[in-house]
GROMACS .gro file of C-alpha atoms in nm:
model
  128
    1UNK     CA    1   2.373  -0.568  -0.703
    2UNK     CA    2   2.346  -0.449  -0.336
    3UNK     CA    3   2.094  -0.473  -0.063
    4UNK     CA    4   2.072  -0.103   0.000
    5UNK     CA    5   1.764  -0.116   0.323
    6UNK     CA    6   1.488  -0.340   0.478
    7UNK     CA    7   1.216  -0.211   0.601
    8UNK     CA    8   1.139  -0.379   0.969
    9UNK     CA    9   0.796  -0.342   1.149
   10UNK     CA   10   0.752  -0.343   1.521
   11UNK     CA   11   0.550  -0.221   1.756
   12UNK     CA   12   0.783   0.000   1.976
   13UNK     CA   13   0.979   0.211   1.751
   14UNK     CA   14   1.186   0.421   1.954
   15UNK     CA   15   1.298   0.060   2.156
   16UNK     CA   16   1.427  -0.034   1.794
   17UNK     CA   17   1.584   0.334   1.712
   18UNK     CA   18   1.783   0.264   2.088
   19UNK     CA   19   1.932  -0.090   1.996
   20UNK     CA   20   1.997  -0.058   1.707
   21UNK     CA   21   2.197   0.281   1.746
   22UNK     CA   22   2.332   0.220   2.102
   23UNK     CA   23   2.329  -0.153   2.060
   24UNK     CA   24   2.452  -0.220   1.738
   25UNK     CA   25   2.604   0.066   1.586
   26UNK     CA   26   2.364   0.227   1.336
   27UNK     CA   27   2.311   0.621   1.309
   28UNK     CA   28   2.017   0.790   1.299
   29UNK     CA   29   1.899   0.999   0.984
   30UNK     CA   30   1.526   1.029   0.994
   31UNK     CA   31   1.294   1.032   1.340
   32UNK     CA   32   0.922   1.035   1.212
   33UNK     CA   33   0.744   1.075   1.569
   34UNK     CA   34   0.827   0.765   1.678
   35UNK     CA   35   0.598   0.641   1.388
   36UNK     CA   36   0.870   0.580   1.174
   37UNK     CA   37   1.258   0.583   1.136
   38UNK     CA   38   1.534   0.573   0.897
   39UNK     CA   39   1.897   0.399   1.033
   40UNK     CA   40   2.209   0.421   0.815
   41UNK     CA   41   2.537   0.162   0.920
   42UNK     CA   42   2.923   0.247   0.823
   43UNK     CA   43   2.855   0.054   0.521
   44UNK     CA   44   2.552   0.267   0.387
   45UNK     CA   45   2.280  -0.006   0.441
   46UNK     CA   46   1.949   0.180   0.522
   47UNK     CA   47   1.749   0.040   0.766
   48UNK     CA   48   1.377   0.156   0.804
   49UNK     CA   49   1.202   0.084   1.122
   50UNK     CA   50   0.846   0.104   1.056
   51UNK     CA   51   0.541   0.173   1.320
   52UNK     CA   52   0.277  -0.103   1.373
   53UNK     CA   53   0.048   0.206   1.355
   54UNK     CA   54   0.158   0.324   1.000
   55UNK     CA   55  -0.028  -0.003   0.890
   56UNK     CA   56  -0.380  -0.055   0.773
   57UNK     CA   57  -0.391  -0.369   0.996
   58UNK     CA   58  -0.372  -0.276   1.410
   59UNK     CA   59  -0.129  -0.572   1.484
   60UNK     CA   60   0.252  -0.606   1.409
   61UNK     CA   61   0.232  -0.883   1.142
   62UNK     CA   62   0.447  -1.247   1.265
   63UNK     CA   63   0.767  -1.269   1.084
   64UNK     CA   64   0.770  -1.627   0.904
   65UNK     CA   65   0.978  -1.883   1.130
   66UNK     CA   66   1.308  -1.885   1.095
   67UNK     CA   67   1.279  -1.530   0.893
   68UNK     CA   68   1.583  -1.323   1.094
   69UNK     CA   69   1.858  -1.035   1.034
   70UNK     CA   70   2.220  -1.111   1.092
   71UNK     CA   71   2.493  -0.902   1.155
   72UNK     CA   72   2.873  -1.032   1.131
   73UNK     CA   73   3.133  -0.937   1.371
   74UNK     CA   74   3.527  -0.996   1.310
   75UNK     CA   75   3.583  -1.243   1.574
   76UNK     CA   76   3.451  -1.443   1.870
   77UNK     CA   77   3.600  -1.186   2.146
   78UNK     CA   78   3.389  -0.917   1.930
   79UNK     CA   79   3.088  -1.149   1.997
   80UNK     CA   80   3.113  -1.171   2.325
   81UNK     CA   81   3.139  -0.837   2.375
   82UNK     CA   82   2.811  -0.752   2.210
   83UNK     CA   83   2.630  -1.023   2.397
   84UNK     CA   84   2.741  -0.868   2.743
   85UNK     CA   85   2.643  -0.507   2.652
   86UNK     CA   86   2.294  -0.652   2.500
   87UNK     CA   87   2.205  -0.869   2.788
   88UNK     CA   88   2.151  -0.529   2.951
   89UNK     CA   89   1.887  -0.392   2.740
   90UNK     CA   90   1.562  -0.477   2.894
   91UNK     CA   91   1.384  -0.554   2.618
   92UNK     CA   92   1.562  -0.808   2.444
   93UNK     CA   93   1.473  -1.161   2.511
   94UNK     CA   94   1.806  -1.332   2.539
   95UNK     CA   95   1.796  -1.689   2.538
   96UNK     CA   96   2.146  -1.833   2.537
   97UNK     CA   97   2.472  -1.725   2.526
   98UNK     CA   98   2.723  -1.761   2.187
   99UNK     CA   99   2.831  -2.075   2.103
  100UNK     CA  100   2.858  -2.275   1.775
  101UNK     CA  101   2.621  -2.245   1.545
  102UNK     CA  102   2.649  -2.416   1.197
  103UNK     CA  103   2.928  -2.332   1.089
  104UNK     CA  104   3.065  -2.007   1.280
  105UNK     CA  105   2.998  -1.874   1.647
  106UNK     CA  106   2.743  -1.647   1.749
  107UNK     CA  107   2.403  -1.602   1.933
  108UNK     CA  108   2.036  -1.496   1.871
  109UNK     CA  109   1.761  -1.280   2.037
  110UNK     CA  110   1.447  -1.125   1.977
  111UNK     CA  111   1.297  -0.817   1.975
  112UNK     CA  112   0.986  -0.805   2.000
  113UNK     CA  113   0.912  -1.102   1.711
  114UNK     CA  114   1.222  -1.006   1.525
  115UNK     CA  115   1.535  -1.258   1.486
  116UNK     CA  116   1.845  -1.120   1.537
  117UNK     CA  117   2.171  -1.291   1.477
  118UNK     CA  118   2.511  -1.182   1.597
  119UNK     CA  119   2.782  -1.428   1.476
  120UNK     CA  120   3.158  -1.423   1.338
  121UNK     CA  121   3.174  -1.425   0.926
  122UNK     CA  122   3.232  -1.770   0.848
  123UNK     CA  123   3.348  -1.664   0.520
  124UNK     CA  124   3.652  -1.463   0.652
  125UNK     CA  125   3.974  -1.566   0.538
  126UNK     CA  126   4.145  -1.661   0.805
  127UNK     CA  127   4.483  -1.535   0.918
  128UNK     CA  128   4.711  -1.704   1.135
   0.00000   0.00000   0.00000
């Protein structure tokens, strides 16, 4: 069985649509008046990006602590180079660089209340 999508709420939806196609890579398939959104990656995962004003309550709801979304790159170099092109965006709340984190390398940020993860695979084989 596959994940096939997650549905993410926030409050500024075309901010999400822009990182997550210019930032990390998705493409866009469905633009719902910047009420709602539909993201595809190179490995079919759907992601949905869901208005704060599609829902009966006014407010974005919190995330639970600790709740996040990772995405695995091949290597540290490949890490790095995300982190610099991020660190641009304006709305992302970097708050430290990569570095070791359990067991692999990587960094977080937040947008908006969302957890993001960047990190190498740590279950890779490695090749030497």
């Amino acid at each position: 069985m596959n994940l096939n999508h997650i549905n993410l709420v926030v409050k500024e939806v075309d901010q999400a649509v822009h990182l997550f196609t210019h930032g990390l890579g998705f493409s866009l398939i469905v633009n719902r008046s910047s009420k709602m959104a539909v993201l595809e990656n190179d490995h079919n995962f759907a992601l949905v990006i869901w208005g704060q004003v599609l829902n009966k309550k006014e407010e974005v709801p919190e995330y639970p602590e600790n709740f996040h979304i990772g995405f695995y790159q091949p290597d540290e170099e490949a890490v790095w180079e995300l982190y610099n092109k991020l660190k641009e965006e304006e709305s992302l709340k970097l708050e430290a660089g990569p570095s070791k984190i359990r067991n692999t390398f990587g960094f977080y940020f937040y947008f908006e209340q969302l957890m993001i993860e960047i990190s190498v695979d740590p279950f890779q084989e490695k090749t030497a």
